[in-house]
PDB file of N, CA and C in Angstrom:
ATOM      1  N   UNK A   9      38.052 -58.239   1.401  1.00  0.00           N
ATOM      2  CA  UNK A   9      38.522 -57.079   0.680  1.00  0.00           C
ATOM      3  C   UNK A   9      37.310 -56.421   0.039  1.00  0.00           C
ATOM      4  N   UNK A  10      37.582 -55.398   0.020  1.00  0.00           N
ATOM      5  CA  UNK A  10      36.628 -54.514  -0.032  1.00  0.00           C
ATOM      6  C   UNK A  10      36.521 -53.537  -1.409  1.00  0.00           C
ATOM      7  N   UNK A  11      36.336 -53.034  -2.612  1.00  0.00           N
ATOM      8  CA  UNK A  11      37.301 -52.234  -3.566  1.00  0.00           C
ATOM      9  C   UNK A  11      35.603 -51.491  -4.246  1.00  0.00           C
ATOM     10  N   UNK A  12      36.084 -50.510  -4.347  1.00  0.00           N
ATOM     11  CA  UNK A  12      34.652 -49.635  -4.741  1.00  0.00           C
ATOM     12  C   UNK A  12      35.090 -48.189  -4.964  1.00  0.00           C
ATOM     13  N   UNK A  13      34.221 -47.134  -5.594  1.00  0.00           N
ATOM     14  CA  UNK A  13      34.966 -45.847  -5.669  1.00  0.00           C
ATOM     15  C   UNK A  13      33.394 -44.849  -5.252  1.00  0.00           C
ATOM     16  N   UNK A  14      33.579 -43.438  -4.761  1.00  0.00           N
ATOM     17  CA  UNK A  14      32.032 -43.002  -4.489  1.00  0.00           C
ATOM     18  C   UNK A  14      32.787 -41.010  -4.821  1.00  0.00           C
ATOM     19  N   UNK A  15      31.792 -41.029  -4.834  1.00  0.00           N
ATOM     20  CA  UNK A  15      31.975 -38.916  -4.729  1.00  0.00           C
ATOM     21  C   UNK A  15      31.848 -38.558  -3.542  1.00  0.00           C
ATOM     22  N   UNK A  16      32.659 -37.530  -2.710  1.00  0.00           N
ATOM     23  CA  UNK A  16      32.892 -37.160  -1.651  1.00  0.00           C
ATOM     24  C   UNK A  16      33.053 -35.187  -1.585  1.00  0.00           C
ATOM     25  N   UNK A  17      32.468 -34.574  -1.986  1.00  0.00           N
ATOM     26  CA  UNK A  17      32.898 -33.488  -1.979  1.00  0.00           C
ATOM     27  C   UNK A  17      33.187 -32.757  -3.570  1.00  0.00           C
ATOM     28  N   UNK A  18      32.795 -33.458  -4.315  1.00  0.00           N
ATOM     29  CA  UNK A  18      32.705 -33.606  -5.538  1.00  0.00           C
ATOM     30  C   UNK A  18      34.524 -33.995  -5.882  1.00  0.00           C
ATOM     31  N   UNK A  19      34.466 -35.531  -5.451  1.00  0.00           N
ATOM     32  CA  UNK A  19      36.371 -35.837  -5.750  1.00  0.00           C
ATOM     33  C   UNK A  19      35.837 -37.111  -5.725  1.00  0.00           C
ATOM     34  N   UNK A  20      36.407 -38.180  -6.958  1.00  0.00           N
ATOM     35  CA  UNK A  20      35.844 -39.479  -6.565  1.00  0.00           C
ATOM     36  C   UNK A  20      37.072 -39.840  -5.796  1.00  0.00           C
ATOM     37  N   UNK A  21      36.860 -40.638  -4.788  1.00  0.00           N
ATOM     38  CA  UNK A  21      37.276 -41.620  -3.888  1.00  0.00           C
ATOM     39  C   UNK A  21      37.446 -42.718  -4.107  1.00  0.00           C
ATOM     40  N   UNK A  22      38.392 -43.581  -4.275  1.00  0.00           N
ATOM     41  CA  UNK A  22      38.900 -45.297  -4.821  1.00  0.00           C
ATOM     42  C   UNK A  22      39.380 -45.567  -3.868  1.00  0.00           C
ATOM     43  N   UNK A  23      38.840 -46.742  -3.485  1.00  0.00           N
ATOM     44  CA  UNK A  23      39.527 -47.358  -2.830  1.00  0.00           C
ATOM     45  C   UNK A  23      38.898 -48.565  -2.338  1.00  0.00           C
ATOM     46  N   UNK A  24      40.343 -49.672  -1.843  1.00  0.00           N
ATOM     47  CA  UNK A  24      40.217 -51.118  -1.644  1.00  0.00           C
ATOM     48  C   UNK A  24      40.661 -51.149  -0.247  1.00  0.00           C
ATOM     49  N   UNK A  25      39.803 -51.425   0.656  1.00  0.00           N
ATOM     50  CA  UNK A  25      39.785 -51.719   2.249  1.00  0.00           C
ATOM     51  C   UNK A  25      39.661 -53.525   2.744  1.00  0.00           C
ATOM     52  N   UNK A  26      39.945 -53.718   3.198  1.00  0.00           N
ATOM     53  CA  UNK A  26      40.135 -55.343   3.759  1.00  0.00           C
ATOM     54  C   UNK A  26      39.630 -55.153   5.594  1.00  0.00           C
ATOM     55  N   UNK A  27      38.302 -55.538   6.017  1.00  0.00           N
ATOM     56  CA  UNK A  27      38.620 -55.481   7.725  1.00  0.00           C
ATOM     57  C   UNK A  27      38.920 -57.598   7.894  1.00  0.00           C
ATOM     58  N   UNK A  28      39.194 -57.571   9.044  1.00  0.00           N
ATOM     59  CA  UNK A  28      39.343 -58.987   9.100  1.00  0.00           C
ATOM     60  C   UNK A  28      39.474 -58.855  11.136  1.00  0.00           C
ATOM     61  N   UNK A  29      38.880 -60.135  11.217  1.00  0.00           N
ATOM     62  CA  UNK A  29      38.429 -60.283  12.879  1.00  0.00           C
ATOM     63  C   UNK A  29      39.975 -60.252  13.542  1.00  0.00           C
ATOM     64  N   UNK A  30      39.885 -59.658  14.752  1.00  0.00           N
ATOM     65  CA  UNK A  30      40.690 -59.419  15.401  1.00  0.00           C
ATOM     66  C   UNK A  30      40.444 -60.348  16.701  1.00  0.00           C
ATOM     67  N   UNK A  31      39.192 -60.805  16.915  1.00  0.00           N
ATOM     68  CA  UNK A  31      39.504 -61.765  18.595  1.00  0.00           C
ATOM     69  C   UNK A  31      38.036 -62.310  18.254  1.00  0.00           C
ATOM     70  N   UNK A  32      37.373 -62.641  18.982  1.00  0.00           N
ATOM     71  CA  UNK A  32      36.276 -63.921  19.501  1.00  0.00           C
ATOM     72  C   UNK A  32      35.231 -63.438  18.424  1.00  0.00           C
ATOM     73  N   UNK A  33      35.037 -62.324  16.827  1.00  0.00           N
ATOM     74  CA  UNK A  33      34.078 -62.773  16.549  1.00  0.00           C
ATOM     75  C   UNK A  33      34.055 -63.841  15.879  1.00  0.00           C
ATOM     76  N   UNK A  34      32.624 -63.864  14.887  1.00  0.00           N
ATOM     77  CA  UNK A  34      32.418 -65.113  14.109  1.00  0.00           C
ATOM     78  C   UNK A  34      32.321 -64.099  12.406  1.00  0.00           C
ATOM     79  N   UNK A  35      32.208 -65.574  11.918  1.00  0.00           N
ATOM     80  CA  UNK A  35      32.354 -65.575  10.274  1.00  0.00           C
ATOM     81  C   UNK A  35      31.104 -64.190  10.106  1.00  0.00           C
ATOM     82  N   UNK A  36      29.733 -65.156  10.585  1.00  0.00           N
ATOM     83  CA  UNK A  36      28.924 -64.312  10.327  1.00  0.00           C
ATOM     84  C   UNK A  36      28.604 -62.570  10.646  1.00  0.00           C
ATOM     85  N   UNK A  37      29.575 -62.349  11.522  1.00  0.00           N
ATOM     86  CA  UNK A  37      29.772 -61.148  12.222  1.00  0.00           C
ATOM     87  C   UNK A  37      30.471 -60.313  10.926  1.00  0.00           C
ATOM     88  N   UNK A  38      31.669 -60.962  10.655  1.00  0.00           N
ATOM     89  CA  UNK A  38      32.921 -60.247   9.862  1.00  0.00           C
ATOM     90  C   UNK A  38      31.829 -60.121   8.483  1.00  0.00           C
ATOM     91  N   UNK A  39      30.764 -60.587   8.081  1.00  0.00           N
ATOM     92  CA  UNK A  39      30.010 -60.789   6.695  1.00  0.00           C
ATOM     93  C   UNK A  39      29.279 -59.864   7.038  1.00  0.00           C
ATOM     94  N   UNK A  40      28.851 -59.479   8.049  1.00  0.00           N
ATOM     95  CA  UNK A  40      27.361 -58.162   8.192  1.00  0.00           C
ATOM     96  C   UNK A  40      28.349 -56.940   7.815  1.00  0.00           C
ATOM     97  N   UNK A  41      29.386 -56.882   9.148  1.00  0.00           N
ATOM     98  CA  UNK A  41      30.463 -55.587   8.843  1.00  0.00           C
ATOM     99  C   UNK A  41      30.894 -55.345   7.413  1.00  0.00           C
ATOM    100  N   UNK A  42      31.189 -56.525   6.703  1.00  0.00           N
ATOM    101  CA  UNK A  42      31.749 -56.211   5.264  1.00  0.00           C
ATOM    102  C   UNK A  42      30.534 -55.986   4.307  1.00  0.00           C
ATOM    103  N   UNK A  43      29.433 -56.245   4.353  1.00  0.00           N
ATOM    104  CA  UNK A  43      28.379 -55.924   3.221  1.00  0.00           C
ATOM    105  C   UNK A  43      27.886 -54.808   3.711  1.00  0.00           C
ATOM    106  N   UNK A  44      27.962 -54.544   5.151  1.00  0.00           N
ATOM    107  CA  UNK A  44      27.425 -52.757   5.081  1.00  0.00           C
ATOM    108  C   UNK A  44      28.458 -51.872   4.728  1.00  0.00           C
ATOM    109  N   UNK A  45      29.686 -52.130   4.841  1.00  0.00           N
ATOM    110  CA  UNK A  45      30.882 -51.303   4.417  1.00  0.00           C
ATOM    111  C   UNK A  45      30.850 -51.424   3.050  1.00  0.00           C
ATOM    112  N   UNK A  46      30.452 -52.324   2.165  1.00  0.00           N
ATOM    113  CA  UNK A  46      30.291 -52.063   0.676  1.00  0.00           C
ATOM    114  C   UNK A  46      28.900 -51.529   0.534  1.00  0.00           C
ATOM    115  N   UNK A  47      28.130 -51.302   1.763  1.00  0.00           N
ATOM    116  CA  UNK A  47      26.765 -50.333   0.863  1.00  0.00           C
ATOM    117  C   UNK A  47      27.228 -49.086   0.989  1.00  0.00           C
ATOM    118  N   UNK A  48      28.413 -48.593   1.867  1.00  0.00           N
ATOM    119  CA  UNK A  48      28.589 -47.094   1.890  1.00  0.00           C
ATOM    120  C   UNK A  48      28.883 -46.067   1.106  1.00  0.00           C
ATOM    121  N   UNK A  49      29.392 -46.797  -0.134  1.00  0.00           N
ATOM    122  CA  UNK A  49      29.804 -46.358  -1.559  1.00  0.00           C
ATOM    123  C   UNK A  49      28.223 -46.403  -2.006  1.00  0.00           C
ATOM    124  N   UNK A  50      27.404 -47.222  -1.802  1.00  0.00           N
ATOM    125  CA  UNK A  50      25.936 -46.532  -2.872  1.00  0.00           C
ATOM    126  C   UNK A  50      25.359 -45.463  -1.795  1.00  0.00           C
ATOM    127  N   UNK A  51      25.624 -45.248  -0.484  1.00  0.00           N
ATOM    128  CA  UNK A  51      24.780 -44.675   0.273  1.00  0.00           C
ATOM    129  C   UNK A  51      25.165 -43.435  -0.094  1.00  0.00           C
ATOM    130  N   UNK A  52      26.647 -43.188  -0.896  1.00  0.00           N
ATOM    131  CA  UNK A  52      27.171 -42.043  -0.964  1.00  0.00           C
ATOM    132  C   UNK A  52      27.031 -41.787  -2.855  1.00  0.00           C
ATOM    133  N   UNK A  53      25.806 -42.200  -3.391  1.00  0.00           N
ATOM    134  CA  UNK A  53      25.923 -42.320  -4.426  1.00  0.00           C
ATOM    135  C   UNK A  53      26.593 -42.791  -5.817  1.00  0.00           C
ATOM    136  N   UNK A  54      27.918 -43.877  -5.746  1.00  0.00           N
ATOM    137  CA  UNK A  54      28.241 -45.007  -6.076  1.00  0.00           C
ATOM    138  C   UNK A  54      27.896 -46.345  -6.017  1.00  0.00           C
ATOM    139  N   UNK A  55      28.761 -47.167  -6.824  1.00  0.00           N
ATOM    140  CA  UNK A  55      27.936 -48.439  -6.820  1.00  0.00           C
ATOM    141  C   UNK A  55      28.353 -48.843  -5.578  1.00  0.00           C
ATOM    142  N   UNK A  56      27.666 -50.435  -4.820  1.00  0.00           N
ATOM    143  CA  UNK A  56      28.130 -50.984  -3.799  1.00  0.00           C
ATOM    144  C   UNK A  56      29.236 -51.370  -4.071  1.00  0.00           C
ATOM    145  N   UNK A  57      30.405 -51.569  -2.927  1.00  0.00           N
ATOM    146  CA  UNK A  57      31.876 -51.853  -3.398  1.00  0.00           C
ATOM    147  C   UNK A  57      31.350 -53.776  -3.503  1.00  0.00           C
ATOM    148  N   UNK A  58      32.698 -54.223  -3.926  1.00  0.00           N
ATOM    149  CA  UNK A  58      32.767 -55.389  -4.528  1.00  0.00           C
ATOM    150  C   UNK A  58      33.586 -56.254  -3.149  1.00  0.00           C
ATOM    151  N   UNK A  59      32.832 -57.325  -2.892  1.00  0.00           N
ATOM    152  CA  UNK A  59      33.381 -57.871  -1.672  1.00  0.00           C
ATOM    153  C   UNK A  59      34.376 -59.423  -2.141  1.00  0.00           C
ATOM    154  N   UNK A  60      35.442 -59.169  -1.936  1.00  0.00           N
ATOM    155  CA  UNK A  60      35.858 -60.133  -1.807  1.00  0.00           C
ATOM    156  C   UNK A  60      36.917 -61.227  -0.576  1.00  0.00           C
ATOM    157  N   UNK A  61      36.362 -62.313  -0.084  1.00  0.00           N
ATOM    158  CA  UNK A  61      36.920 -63.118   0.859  1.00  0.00           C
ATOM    159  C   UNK A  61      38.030 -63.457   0.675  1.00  0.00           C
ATOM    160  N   UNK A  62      38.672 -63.968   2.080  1.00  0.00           N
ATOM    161  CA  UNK A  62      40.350 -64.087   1.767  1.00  0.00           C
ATOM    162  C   UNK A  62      40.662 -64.324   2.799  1.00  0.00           C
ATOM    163  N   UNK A  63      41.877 -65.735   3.288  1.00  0.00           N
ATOM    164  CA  UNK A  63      41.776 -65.798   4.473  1.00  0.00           C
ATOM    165  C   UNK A  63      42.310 -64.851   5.445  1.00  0.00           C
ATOM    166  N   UNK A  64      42.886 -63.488   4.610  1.00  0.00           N
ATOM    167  CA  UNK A  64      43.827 -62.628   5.831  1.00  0.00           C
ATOM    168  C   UNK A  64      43.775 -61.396   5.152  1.00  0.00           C
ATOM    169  N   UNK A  65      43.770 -60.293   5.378  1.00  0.00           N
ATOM    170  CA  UNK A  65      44.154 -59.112   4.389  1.00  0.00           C
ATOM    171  C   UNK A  65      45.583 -59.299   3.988  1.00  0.00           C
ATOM    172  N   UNK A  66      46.053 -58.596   2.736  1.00  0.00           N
ATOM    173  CA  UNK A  66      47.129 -58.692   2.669  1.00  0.00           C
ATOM    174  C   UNK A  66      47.775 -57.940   3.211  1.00  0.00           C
ATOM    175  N   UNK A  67      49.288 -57.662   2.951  1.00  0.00           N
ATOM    176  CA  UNK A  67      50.449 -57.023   3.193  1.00  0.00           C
ATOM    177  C   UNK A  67      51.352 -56.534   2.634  1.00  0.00           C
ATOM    178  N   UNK A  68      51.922 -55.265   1.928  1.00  0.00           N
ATOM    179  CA  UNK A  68      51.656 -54.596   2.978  1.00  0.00           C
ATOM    180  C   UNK A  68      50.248 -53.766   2.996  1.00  0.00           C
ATOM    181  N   UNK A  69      50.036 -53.176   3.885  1.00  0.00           N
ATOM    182  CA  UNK A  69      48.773 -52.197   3.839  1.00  0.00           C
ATOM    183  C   UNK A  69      49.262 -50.374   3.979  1.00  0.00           C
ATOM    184  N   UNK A  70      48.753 -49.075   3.663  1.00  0.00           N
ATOM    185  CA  UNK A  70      48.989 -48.021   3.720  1.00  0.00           C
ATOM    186  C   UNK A  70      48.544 -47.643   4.960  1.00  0.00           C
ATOM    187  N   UNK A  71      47.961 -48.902   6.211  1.00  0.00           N
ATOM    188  CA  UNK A  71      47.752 -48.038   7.410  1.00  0.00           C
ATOM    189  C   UNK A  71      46.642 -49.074   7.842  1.00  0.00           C
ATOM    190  N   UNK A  72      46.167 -49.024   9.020  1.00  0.00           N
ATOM    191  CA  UNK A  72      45.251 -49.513   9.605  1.00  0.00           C
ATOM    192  C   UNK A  72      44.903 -49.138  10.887  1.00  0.00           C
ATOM    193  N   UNK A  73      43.687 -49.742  10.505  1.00  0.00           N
ATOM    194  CA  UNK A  73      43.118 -49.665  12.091  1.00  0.00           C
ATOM    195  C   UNK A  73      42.450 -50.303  13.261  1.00  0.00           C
ATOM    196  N   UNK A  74      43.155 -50.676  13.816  1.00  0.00           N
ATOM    197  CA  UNK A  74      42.787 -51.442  15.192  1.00  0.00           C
ATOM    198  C   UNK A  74      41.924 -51.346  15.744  1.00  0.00           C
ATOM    199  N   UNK A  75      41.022 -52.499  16.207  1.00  0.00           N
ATOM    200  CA  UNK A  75      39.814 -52.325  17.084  1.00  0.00           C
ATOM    201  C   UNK A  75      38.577 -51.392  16.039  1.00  0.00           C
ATOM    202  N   UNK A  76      38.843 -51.903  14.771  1.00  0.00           N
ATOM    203  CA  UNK A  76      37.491 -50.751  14.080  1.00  0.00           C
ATOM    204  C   UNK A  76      35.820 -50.660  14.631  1.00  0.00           C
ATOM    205  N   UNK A  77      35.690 -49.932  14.525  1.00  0.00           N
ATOM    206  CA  UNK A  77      34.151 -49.027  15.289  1.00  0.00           C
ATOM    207  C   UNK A  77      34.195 -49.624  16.657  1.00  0.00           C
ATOM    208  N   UNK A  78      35.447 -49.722  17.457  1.00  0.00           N
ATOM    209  CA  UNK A  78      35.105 -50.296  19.010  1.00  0.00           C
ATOM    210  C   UNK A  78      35.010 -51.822  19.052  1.00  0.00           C
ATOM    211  N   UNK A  79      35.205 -52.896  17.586  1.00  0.00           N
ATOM    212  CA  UNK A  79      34.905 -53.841  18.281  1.00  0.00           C
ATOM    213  C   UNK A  79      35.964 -54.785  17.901  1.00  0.00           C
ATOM    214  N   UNK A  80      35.565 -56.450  17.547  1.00  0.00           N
ATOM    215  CA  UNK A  80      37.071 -57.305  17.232  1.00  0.00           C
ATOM    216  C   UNK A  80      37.562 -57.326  15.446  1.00  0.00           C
ATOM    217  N   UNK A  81      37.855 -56.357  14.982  1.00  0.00           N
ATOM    218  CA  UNK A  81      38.059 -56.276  13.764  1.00  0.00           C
ATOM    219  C   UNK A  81      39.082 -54.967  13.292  1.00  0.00           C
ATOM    220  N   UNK A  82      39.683 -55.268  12.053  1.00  0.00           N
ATOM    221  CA  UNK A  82      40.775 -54.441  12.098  1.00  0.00           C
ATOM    222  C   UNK A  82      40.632 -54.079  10.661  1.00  0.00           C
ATOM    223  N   UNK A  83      40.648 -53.234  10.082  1.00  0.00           N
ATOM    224  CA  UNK A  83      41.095 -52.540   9.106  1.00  0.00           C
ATOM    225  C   UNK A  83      41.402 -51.813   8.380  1.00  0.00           C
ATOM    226  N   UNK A  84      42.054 -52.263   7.132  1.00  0.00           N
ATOM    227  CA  UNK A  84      43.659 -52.128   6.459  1.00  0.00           C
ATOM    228  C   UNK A  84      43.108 -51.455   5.088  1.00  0.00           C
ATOM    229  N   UNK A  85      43.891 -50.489   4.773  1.00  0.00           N
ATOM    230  CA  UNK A  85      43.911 -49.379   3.404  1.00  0.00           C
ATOM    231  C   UNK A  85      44.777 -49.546   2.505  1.00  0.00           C
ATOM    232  N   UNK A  86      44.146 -49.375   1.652  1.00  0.00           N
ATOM    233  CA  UNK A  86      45.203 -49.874   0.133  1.00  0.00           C
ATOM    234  C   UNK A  86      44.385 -48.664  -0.861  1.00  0.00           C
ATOM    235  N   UNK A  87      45.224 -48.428  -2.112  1.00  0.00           N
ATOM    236  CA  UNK A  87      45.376 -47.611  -3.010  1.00  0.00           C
ATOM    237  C   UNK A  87      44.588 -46.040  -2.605  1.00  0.00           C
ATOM    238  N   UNK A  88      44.999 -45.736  -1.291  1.00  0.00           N
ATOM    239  CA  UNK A  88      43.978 -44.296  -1.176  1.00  0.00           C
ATOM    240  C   UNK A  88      45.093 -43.221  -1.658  1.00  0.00           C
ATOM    241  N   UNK A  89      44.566 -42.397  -1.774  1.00  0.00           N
ATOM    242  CA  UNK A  89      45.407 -40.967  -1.960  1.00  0.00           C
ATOM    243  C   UNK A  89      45.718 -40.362  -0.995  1.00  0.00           C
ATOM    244  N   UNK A  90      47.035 -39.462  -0.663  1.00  0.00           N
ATOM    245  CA  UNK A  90      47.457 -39.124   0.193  1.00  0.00           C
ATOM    246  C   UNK A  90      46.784 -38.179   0.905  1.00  0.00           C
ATOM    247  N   UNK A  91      45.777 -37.536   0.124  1.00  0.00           N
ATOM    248  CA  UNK A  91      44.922 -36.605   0.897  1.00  0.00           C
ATOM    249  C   UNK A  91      43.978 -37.430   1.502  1.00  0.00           C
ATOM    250  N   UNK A  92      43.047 -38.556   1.106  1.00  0.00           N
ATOM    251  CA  UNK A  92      41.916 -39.173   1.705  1.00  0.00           C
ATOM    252  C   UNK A  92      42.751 -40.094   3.042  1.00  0.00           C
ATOM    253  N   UNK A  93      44.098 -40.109   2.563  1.00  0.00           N
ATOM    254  CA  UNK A  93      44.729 -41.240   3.829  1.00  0.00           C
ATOM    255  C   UNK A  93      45.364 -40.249   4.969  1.00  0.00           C
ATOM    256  N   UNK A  94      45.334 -38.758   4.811  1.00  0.00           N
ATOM    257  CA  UNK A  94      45.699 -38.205   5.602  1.00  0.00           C
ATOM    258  C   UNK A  94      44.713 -37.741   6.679  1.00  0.00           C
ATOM    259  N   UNK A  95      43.086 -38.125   6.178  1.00  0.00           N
ATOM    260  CA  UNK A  95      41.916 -38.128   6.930  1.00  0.00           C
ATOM    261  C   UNK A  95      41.768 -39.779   8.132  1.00  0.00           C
ATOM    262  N   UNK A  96      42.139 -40.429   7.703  1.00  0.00           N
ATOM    263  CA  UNK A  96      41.597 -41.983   8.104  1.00  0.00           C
ATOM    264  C   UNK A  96      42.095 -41.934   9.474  1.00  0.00           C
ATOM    265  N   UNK A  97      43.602 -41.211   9.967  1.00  0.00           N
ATOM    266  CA  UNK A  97      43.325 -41.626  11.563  1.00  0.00           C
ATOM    267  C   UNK A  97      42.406 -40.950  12.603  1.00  0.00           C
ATOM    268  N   UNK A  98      42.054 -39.643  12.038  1.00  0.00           N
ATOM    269  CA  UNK A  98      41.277 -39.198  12.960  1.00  0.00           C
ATOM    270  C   UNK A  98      39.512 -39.774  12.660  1.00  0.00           C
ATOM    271  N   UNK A  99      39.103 -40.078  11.719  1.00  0.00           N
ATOM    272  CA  UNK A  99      38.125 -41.048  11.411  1.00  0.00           C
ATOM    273  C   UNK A  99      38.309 -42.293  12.476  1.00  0.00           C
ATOM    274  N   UNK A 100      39.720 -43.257  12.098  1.00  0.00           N
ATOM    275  CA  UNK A 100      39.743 -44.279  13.330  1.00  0.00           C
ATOM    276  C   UNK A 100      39.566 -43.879  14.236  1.00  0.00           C
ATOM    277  N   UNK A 101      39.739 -43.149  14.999  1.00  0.00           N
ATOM    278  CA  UNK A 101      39.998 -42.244  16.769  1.00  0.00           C
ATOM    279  C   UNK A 101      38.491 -42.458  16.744  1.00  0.00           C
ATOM    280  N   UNK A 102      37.754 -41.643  15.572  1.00  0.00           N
ATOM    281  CA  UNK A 102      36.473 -40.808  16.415  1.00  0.00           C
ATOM    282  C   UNK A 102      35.259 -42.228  16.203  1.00  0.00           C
ATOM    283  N   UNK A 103      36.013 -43.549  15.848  1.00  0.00           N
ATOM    284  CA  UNK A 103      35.040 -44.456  15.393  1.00  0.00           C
ATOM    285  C   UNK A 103      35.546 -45.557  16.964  1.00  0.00           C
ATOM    286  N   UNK A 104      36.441 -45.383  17.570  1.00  0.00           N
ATOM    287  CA  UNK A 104      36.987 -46.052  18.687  1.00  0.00           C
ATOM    288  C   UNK A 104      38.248 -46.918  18.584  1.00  0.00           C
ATOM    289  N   UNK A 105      38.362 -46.749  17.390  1.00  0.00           N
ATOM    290  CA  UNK A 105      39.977 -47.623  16.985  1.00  0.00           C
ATOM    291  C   UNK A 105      41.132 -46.839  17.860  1.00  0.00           C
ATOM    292  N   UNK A 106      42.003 -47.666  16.829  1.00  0.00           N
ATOM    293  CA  UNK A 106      43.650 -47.126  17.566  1.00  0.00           C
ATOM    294  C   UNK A 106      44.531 -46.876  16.205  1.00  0.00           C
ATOM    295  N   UNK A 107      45.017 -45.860  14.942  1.00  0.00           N
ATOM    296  CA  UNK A 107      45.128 -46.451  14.205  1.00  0.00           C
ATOM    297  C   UNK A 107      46.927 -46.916  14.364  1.00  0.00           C
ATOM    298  N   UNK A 108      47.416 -47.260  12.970  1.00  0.00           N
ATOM    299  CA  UNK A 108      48.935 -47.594  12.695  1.00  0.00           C
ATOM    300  C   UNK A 108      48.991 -47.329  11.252  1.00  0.00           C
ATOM    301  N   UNK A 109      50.038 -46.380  10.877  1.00  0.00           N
ATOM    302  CA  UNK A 109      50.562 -46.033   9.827  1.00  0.00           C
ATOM    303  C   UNK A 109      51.517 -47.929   9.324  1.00  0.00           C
ATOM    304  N   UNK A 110      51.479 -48.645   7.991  1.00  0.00           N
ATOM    305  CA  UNK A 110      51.910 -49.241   7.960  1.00  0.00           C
ATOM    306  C   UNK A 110      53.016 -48.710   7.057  1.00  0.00           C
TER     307      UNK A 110
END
């Protein structure tokens, strides 16, 4: 799990993301993906998001996405706003996912 907030357009952005492996990777795989996904909040001038492990994302989630950036990992959106969550499937599409409204 993932939870961090950044400026986007001058609107802060909150939010708590969870990815979690979907087929043959490894631990160490799912740990690179999740500490660069918490530098994206400082890359965007916020702090790094706050990582926390868990054996599963929870449930329910506001949506997800399958197959994230093309590879074995999936993830799941929690507390976004209806405007930033009305962006995320075409983000999944153009990153190689598949998404699902949960």
């Amino acid at each position: 799990m993932i939870a961090g907030e950044f400026s986007l357009l001058g609107q802060v952005i909150r939010s708590r993301d969870c990815v979690q492996t979907a087929g043959a990777s490894t631990e160490a795989q799912l740990k690179r993906v999740c500490e660069g996904l918490a530098q994206t909040s400082a890359q965007m001038g916020g702090k790094a998001g706050e990582i926390t492990y868990m054996y599963a994302c929870p449930a329910p989630a506001q949506g997800s996405c399958r197959r994230l950036f093309g590879q074995d990992f999936d993830g799941f959106y929690y507390e976004r706003s209806a405007d930033d969550l009305a962006g995320l499937p075409a983000s999944c599409a153009q990153g190689g996912g598949t998404w699902k409204a949960d």
